[in-house]
Amino acid sequence: QVQLVESGGGLVQPGGSLRLSCAASGSIFSIYHMGWYRQTPGNERELVAAITSGSTNYADSVKGRFTISRDYAKNTVYLQMNSLKPEDTAVYYCNAHIVVVPPGIGNYWGQGTQVTVSS
């Protein structure tokens, strides 16, 4: 069984920074995709940032402010969020596409972590 455990969410003032972490554990053979999504009430879950085979993608709304990175030895993905805005307020979800042992593949989600940007 694979689990994704997120941490780092919280309350921050506009212009502040937060760093989200997501650690994958279990019978993992490889992780070829990891990403962060966010969702607000009544809206669809949207891609914030993703890293696949070393390449990164960002939503236009966060380019230049957010940075996604991975620690391959720890099976962990990070999202460094700088210059936060009130519109960044959402529940942030970690996502990973993982090849597991015994052979199989799955699309996994973390439980979500709340990020609130407010004065």
PDB file of N, CA and C in Angstrom, residues 33-101:
ATOM      1  N   HIS A  33       5.901  10.728 -11.813  1.00  0.00           N
ATOM      2  CA  HIS A  33       5.203  12.007 -11.833  1.00  0.00           C
ATOM      3  C   HIS A  33       4.787  12.369 -10.413  1.00  0.00           C
ATOM      4  N   MET A  34       5.033  13.609 -10.029  1.00  0.00           N
ATOM      5  CA  MET A  34       4.504  14.150  -8.785  1.00  0.00           C
ATOM      6  C   MET A  34       4.030  15.569  -9.051  1.00  0.00           C
ATOM      7  N   GLY A  35       2.950  15.929  -8.400  1.00  0.00           N
ATOM      8  CA  GLY A  35       2.417  17.255  -8.617  1.00  0.00           C
ATOM      9  C   GLY A  35       1.583  17.739  -7.458  1.00  0.00           C
ATOM     10  N   TRP A  36       1.283  19.027  -7.517  1.00  0.00           N
ATOM     11  CA  TRP A  36       0.425  19.676  -6.538  1.00  0.00           C
ATOM     12  C   TRP A  36      -0.797  20.255  -7.229  1.00  0.00           C
ATOM     13  N   TYR A  37      -1.962  19.997  -6.654  1.00  0.00           N
ATOM     14  CA  TYR A  37      -3.226  20.536  -7.111  1.00  0.00           C
ATOM     15  C   TYR A  37      -3.869  21.307  -5.972  1.00  0.00           C
ATOM     16  N   ARG A  38      -4.795  22.189  -6.318  1.00  0.00           N
ATOM     17  CA  ARG A  38      -5.522  22.898  -5.272  1.00  0.00           C
ATOM     18  C   ARG A  38      -6.993  23.000  -5.645  1.00  0.00           C
ATOM     19  N   GLN A  39      -7.817  23.159  -4.616  1.00  0.00           N
ATOM     20  CA  GLN A  39      -9.254  23.178  -4.810  1.00  0.00           C
ATOM     21  C   GLN A  39      -9.906  24.092  -3.791  1.00  0.00           C
ATOM     22  N   THR A  40     -10.862  24.886  -4.262  1.00  0.00           N
ATOM     23  CA  THR A  40     -11.676  25.733  -3.409  1.00  0.00           C
ATOM     24  C   THR A  40     -13.119  25.248  -3.496  1.00  0.00           C
ATOM     25  N   PRO A  41     -13.951  25.565  -2.497  1.00  0.00           N
ATOM     26  CA  PRO A  41     -15.329  25.059  -2.487  1.00  0.00           C
ATOM     27  C   PRO A  41     -16.090  25.403  -3.758  1.00  0.00           C
ATOM     28  N   GLY A  42     -16.743  24.399  -4.338  1.00  0.00           N
ATOM     29  CA  GLY A  42     -17.555  24.586  -5.522  1.00  0.00           C
ATOM     30  C   GLY A  42     -16.794  24.613  -6.830  1.00  0.00           C
ATOM     31  N   ASN A  43     -15.478  24.480  -6.781  1.00  0.00           N
ATOM     32  CA  ASN A  43     -14.661  24.535  -7.984  1.00  0.00           C
ATOM     33  C   ASN A  43     -13.943  23.219  -8.232  1.00  0.00           C
ATOM     34  N   GLU A  44     -13.509  23.031  -9.472  1.00  0.00           N
ATOM     35  CA  GLU A  44     -12.750  21.842  -9.816  1.00  0.00           C
ATOM     36  C   GLU A  44     -11.342  21.923  -9.245  1.00  0.00           C
ATOM     37  N   ARG A  45     -10.779  20.774  -8.994  1.00  0.00           N
ATOM     38  CA  ARG A  45      -9.392  20.701  -8.580  1.00  0.00           C
ATOM     39  C   ARG A  45      -8.495  21.065  -9.772  1.00  0.00           C
ATOM     40  N   GLU A  46      -7.544  21.966  -9.558  1.00  0.00           N
ATOM     41  CA  GLU A  46      -6.717  22.454 -10.642  1.00  0.00           C
ATOM     42  C   GLU A  46      -5.243  22.190 -10.379  1.00  0.00           C
ATOM     43  N   LEU A  47      -4.518  21.980 -11.451  1.00  0.00           N
ATOM     44  CA  LEU A  47      -3.079  21.768 -11.365  1.00  0.00           C
ATOM     45  C   LEU A  47      -2.382  23.065 -10.983  1.00  0.00           C
ATOM     46  N   VAL A  48      -1.500  22.978  -9.997  1.00  0.00           N
ATOM     47  CA  VAL A  48      -0.675  24.104  -9.593  1.00  0.00           C
ATOM     48  C   VAL A  48       0.731  23.962 -10.169  1.00  0.00           C
ATOM     49  N   ALA A  49       1.340  22.807  -9.935  1.00  0.00           N
ATOM     50  CA  ALA A  49       2.687  22.550 -10.414  1.00  0.00           C
ATOM     51  C   ALA A  49       2.907  21.052 -10.473  1.00  0.00           C
ATOM     52  N   ALA A  50       3.752  20.620 -11.404  1.00  0.00           N
ATOM     53  CA  ALA A  50       4.061  19.206 -11.543  1.00  0.00           C
ATOM     54  C   ALA A  50       5.487  19.036 -12.016  1.00  0.00           C
ATOM     55  N   ILE A  51       6.065  17.893 -11.675  1.00  0.00           N
ATOM     56  CA  ILE A  51       7.402  17.563 -12.142  1.00  0.00           C
ATOM     57  C   ILE A  51       7.375  16.136 -12.670  1.00  0.00           C
ATOM     58  N   THR A  52       7.810  15.972 -13.914  1.00  0.00           N
ATOM     59  CA  THR A  52       7.800  14.695 -14.602  1.00  0.00           C
ATOM     60  C   THR A  52       9.115  14.543 -15.357  1.00  0.00           C
ATOM     61  N   SER A  53       9.855  13.496 -15.035  1.00  0.00           N
ATOM     62  CA  SER A  53      11.140  13.224 -15.691  1.00  0.00           C
ATOM     63  C   SER A  53      12.055  14.444 -15.670  1.00  0.00           C
ATOM     64  N   GLY A  54      12.024  15.175 -14.562  1.00  0.00           N
ATOM     65  CA  GLY A  54      12.885  16.323 -14.407  1.00  0.00           C
ATOM     66  C   GLY A  54      12.351  17.615 -14.976  1.00  0.00           C
ATOM     67  N   SER A  55      11.276  17.564 -15.748  1.00  0.00           N
ATOM     68  CA  SER A  55      10.674  18.766 -16.312  1.00  0.00           C
ATOM     69  C   SER A  55       9.542  19.248 -15.420  1.00  0.00           C
ATOM     70  N   THR A  56       9.377  20.562 -15.352  1.00  0.00           N
ATOM     71  CA  THR A  56       8.357  21.151 -14.492  1.00  0.00           C
ATOM     72  C   THR A  56       7.322  21.910 -15.296  1.00  0.00           C
ATOM     73  N   ASN A  57       6.107  21.929 -14.774  1.00  0.00           N
ATOM     74  CA  ASN A  57       5.012  22.698 -15.348  1.00  0.00           C
ATOM     75  C   ASN A  57       4.333  23.477 -14.231  1.00  0.00           C
ATOM     76  N   TYR A  58       3.895  24.690 -14.547  1.00  0.00           N
ATOM     77  CA  TYR A  58       3.241  25.543 -13.569  1.00  0.00           C
ATOM     78  C   TYR A  58       1.997  26.166 -14.157  1.00  0.00           C
ATOM     79  N   ALA A  59       0.994  26.344 -13.310  1.00  0.00           N
ATOM     80  CA  ALA A  59      -0.142  27.154 -13.701  1.00  0.00           C
ATOM     81  C   ALA A  59       0.313  28.590 -13.911  1.00  0.00           C
ATOM     82  N   ASP A  60      -0.308  29.274 -14.868  1.00  0.00           N
ATOM     83  CA  ASP A  60       0.079  30.650 -15.152  1.00  0.00           C
ATOM     84  C   ASP A  60      -0.025  31.542 -13.919  1.00  0.00           C
ATOM     85  N   SER A  61      -0.980  31.266 -13.061  1.00  0.00           N
ATOM     86  CA  SER A  61      -1.225  32.108 -11.910  1.00  0.00           C
ATOM     87  C   SER A  61      -0.122  32.040 -10.854  1.00  0.00           C
ATOM     88  N   VAL A  62       0.743  31.021 -10.925  1.00  0.00           N
ATOM     89  CA  VAL A  62       1.777  30.864  -9.904  1.00  0.00           C
ATOM     90  C   VAL A  62       3.187  30.962 -10.468  1.00  0.00           C
ATOM     91  N   LYS A  63       3.330  31.106 -11.774  1.00  0.00           N
ATOM     92  CA  LYS A  63       4.655  31.190 -12.378  1.00  0.00           C
ATOM     93  C   LYS A  63       5.437  32.377 -11.807  1.00  0.00           C
ATOM     94  N   GLY A  64       6.682  32.107 -11.468  1.00  0.00           N
ATOM     95  CA  GLY A  64       7.526  33.127 -10.885  1.00  0.00           C
ATOM     96  C   GLY A  64       7.412  33.246  -9.392  1.00  0.00           C
ATOM     97  N   ARG A  65       6.405  32.614  -8.795  1.00  0.00           N
ATOM     98  CA  ARG A  65       6.205  32.677  -7.351  1.00  0.00           C
ATOM     99  C   ARG A  65       6.388  31.328  -6.666  1.00  0.00           C
ATOM    100  N   PHE A  66       5.977  30.249  -7.335  1.00  0.00           N
ATOM    101  CA  PHE A  66       6.057  28.909  -6.760  1.00  0.00           C
ATOM    102  C   PHE A  66       7.157  28.112  -7.442  1.00  0.00           C
ATOM    103  N   THR A  67       7.768  27.207  -6.692  1.00  0.00           N
ATOM    104  CA  THR A  67       8.795  26.321  -7.222  1.00  0.00           C
ATOM    105  C   THR A  67       8.554  24.908  -6.721  1.00  0.00           C
ATOM    106  N   ILE A  68       8.484  23.951  -7.644  1.00  0.00           N
ATOM    107  CA  ILE A  68       8.334  22.552  -7.276  1.00  0.00           C
ATOM    108  C   ILE A  68       9.685  21.859  -7.398  1.00  0.00           C
ATOM    109  N   SER A  69       9.967  20.953  -6.469  1.00  0.00           N
ATOM    110  CA  SER A  69      11.221  20.212  -6.489  1.00  0.00           C
ATOM    111  C   SER A  69      11.018  18.851  -5.845  1.00  0.00           C
ATOM    112  N   ARG A  70      11.959  17.939  -6.092  1.00  0.00           N
ATOM    113  CA  ARG A  70      11.889  16.597  -5.522  1.00  0.00           C
ATOM    114  C   ARG A  70      13.192  16.232  -4.845  1.00  0.00           C
ATOM    115  N   ASP A  71      13.068  15.474  -3.764  1.00  0.00           N
ATOM    116  CA  ASP A  71      14.184  14.792  -3.142  1.00  0.00           C
ATOM    117  C   ASP A  71      13.986  13.315  -3.461  1.00  0.00           C
ATOM    118  N   TYR A  72      14.725  12.818  -4.454  1.00  0.00           N
ATOM    119  CA  TYR A  72      14.496  11.466  -4.940  1.00  0.00           C
ATOM    120  C   TYR A  72      14.851  10.418  -3.893  1.00  0.00           C
ATOM    121  N   ALA A  73      15.844  10.686  -3.068  1.00  0.00           N
ATOM    122  CA  ALA A  73      16.246   9.731  -2.041  1.00  0.00           C
ATOM    123  C   ALA A  73      15.165   9.558  -0.980  1.00  0.00           C
ATOM    124  N   LYS A  74      14.363  10.589  -0.759  1.00  0.00           N
ATOM    125  CA  LYS A  74      13.327  10.544   0.273  1.00  0.00           C
ATOM    126  C   LYS A  74      11.924  10.360  -0.290  1.00  0.00           C
ATOM    127  N   ASN A  75      11.798  10.199  -1.613  1.00  0.00           N
ATOM    128  CA  ASN A  75      10.483  10.091  -2.258  1.00  0.00           C
ATOM    129  C   ASN A  75       9.558  11.226  -1.829  1.00  0.00           C
ATOM    130  N   THR A  76      10.102  12.418  -1.851  1.00  0.00           N
ATOM    131  CA  THR A  76       9.396  13.589  -1.357  1.00  0.00           C
ATOM    132  C   THR A  76       9.372  14.687  -2.412  1.00  0.00           C
ATOM    133  N   VAL A  77       8.237  15.360  -2.524  1.00  0.00           N
ATOM    134  CA  VAL A  77       8.093  16.510  -3.397  1.00  0.00           C
ATOM    135  C   VAL A  77       7.772  17.727  -2.547  1.00  0.00           C
ATOM    136  N   TYR A  78       8.304  18.869  -2.943  1.00  0.00           N
ATOM    137  CA  TYR A  78       8.110  20.110  -2.215  1.00  0.00           C
ATOM    138  C   TYR A  78       7.470  21.154  -3.117  1.00  0.00           C
ATOM    139  N   LEU A  79       6.754  22.058  -2.511  1.00  0.00           N
ATOM    140  CA  LEU A  79       6.238  23.226  -3.206  1.00  0.00           C
ATOM    141  C   LEU A  79       6.593  24.450  -2.380  1.00  0.00           C
ATOM    142  N   GLN A  80       7.563  25.211  -2.860  1.00  0.00           N
ATOM    143  CA  GLN A  80       7.938  26.464  -2.221  1.00  0.00           C
ATOM    144  C   GLN A  80       7.037  27.559  -2.771  1.00  0.00           C
ATOM    145  N   MET A  81       6.284  28.199  -1.900  1.00  0.00           N
ATOM    146  CA  MET A  81       5.323  29.217  -2.296  1.00  0.00           C
ATOM    147  C   MET A  81       5.758  30.555  -1.720  1.00  0.00           C
ATOM    148  N   ASN A  82       6.103  31.484  -2.594  1.00  0.00           N
ATOM    149  CA  ASN A  82       6.521  32.817  -2.204  1.00  0.00           C
ATOM    150  C   ASN A  82       5.525  33.848  -2.715  1.00  0.00           C
ATOM    151  N   SER A  83       5.588  35.036  -2.142  1.00  0.00           N
ATOM    152  CA  SER A  83       4.717  36.146  -2.554  1.00  0.00           C
ATOM    153  C   SER A  83       3.263  35.714  -2.606  1.00  0.00           C
ATOM    154  N   LEU A  84       2.816  35.066  -1.559  1.00  0.00           N
ATOM    155  CA  LEU A  84       1.470  34.502  -1.539  1.00  0.00           C
ATOM    156  C   LEU A  84       0.400  35.586  -1.582  1.00  0.00           C
ATOM    157  N   LYS A  85      -0.684  35.269  -2.278  1.00  0.00           N
ATOM    158  CA  LYS A  85      -1.810  36.166  -2.455  1.00  0.00           C
ATOM    159  C   LYS A  85      -3.066  35.543  -1.853  1.00  0.00           C
ATOM    160  N   PRO A  86      -4.055  36.356  -1.482  1.00  0.00           N
ATOM    161  CA  PRO A  86      -5.302  35.792  -0.954  1.00  0.00           C
ATOM    162  C   PRO A  86      -5.940  34.778  -1.892  1.00  0.00           C
ATOM    163  N   GLU A  87      -5.806  34.972  -3.205  1.00  0.00           N
ATOM    164  CA  GLU A  87      -6.390  34.040  -4.156  1.00  0.00           C
ATOM    165  C   GLU A  87      -5.680  32.688  -4.193  1.00  0.00           C
ATOM    166  N   ASP A  88      -4.555  32.564  -3.507  1.00  0.00           N
ATOM    167  CA  ASP A  88      -3.894  31.271  -3.368  1.00  0.00           C
ATOM    168  C   ASP A  88      -4.538  30.407  -2.290  1.00  0.00           C
ATOM    169  N   THR A  89      -5.455  30.965  -1.530  1.00  0.00           N
ATOM    170  CA  THR A  89      -6.127  30.216  -0.474  1.00  0.00           C
ATOM    171  C   THR A  89      -6.886  29.033  -1.066  1.00  0.00           C
ATOM    172  N   ALA A  90      -6.605  27.840  -0.570  1.00  0.00           N
ATOM    173  CA  ALA A  90      -7.219  26.620  -1.083  1.00  0.00           C
ATOM    174  C   ALA A  90      -6.728  25.441  -0.262  1.00  0.00           C
ATOM    175  N   VAL A  91      -7.334  24.291  -0.517  1.00  0.00           N
ATOM    176  CA  VAL A  91      -6.777  23.037  -0.031  1.00  0.00           C
ATOM    177  C   VAL A  91      -5.836  22.511  -1.103  1.00  0.00           C
ATOM    178  N   TYR A  92      -4.610  22.232  -0.715  1.00  0.00           N
ATOM    179  CA  TYR A  92      -3.595  21.766  -1.646  1.00  0.00           C
ATOM    180  C   TYR A  92      -3.422  20.261  -1.498  1.00  0.00           C
ATOM    181  N   TYR A  93      -3.449  19.560  -2.632  1.00  0.00           N
ATOM    182  CA  TYR A  93      -3.360  18.109  -2.660  1.00  0.00           C
ATOM    183  C   TYR A  93      -2.112  17.662  -3.412  1.00  0.00           C
ATOM    184  N   CYS A  94      -1.416  16.718  -2.836  1.00  0.00           N
ATOM    185  CA  CYS A  94      -0.289  16.081  -3.501  1.00  0.00           C
ATOM    186  C   CYS A  94      -0.790  14.922  -4.351  1.00  0.00           C
ATOM    187  N   ASN A  95      -0.222  14.772  -5.535  1.00  0.00           N
ATOM    188  CA  ASN A  95      -0.586  13.696  -6.453  1.00  0.00           C
ATOM    189  C   ASN A  95       0.678  13.023  -6.954  1.00  0.00           C
ATOM    190  N   ALA A  96       0.618  11.698  -7.114  1.00  0.00           N
ATOM    191  CA  ALA A  96       1.767  10.963  -7.636  1.00  0.00           C
ATOM    192  C   ALA A  96       1.305   9.792  -8.472  1.00  0.00           C
ATOM    193  N   HIS A  97       1.991   9.573  -9.580  1.00  0.00           N
ATOM    194  CA  HIS A  97       1.817   8.385 -10.410  1.00  0.00           C
ATOM    195  C   HIS A  97       2.988   7.460 -10.086  1.00  0.00           C
ATOM    196  N   ILE A  98       2.673   6.279  -9.546  1.00  0.00           N
ATOM    197  CA  ILE A  98       3.682   5.430  -8.953  1.00  0.00           C
ATOM    198  C   ILE A  98       3.612   4.016  -9.505  1.00  0.00           C
ATOM    199  N   VAL A  99       4.766   3.472  -9.861  1.00  0.00           N
ATOM    200  CA  VAL A  99       4.899   2.061 -10.174  1.00  0.00           C
ATOM    201  C   VAL A  99       5.231   1.354  -8.867  1.00  0.00           C
ATOM    202  N   VAL A 100       4.403   0.375  -8.488  1.00  0.00           N
ATOM    203  CA  VAL A 100       4.543  -0.272  -7.194  1.00  0.00           C
ATOM    204  C   VAL A 100       5.047  -1.705  -7.335  1.00  0.00           C
ATOM    205  N   VAL A 101       5.490  -2.256  -6.208  1.00  0.00           N
ATOM    206  CA  VAL A 101       5.939  -3.643  -6.104  1.00  0.00           C
ATOM    207  C   VAL A 101       5.040  -4.382  -5.132  1.00  0.00           C
TER     208      VAL A 101
END
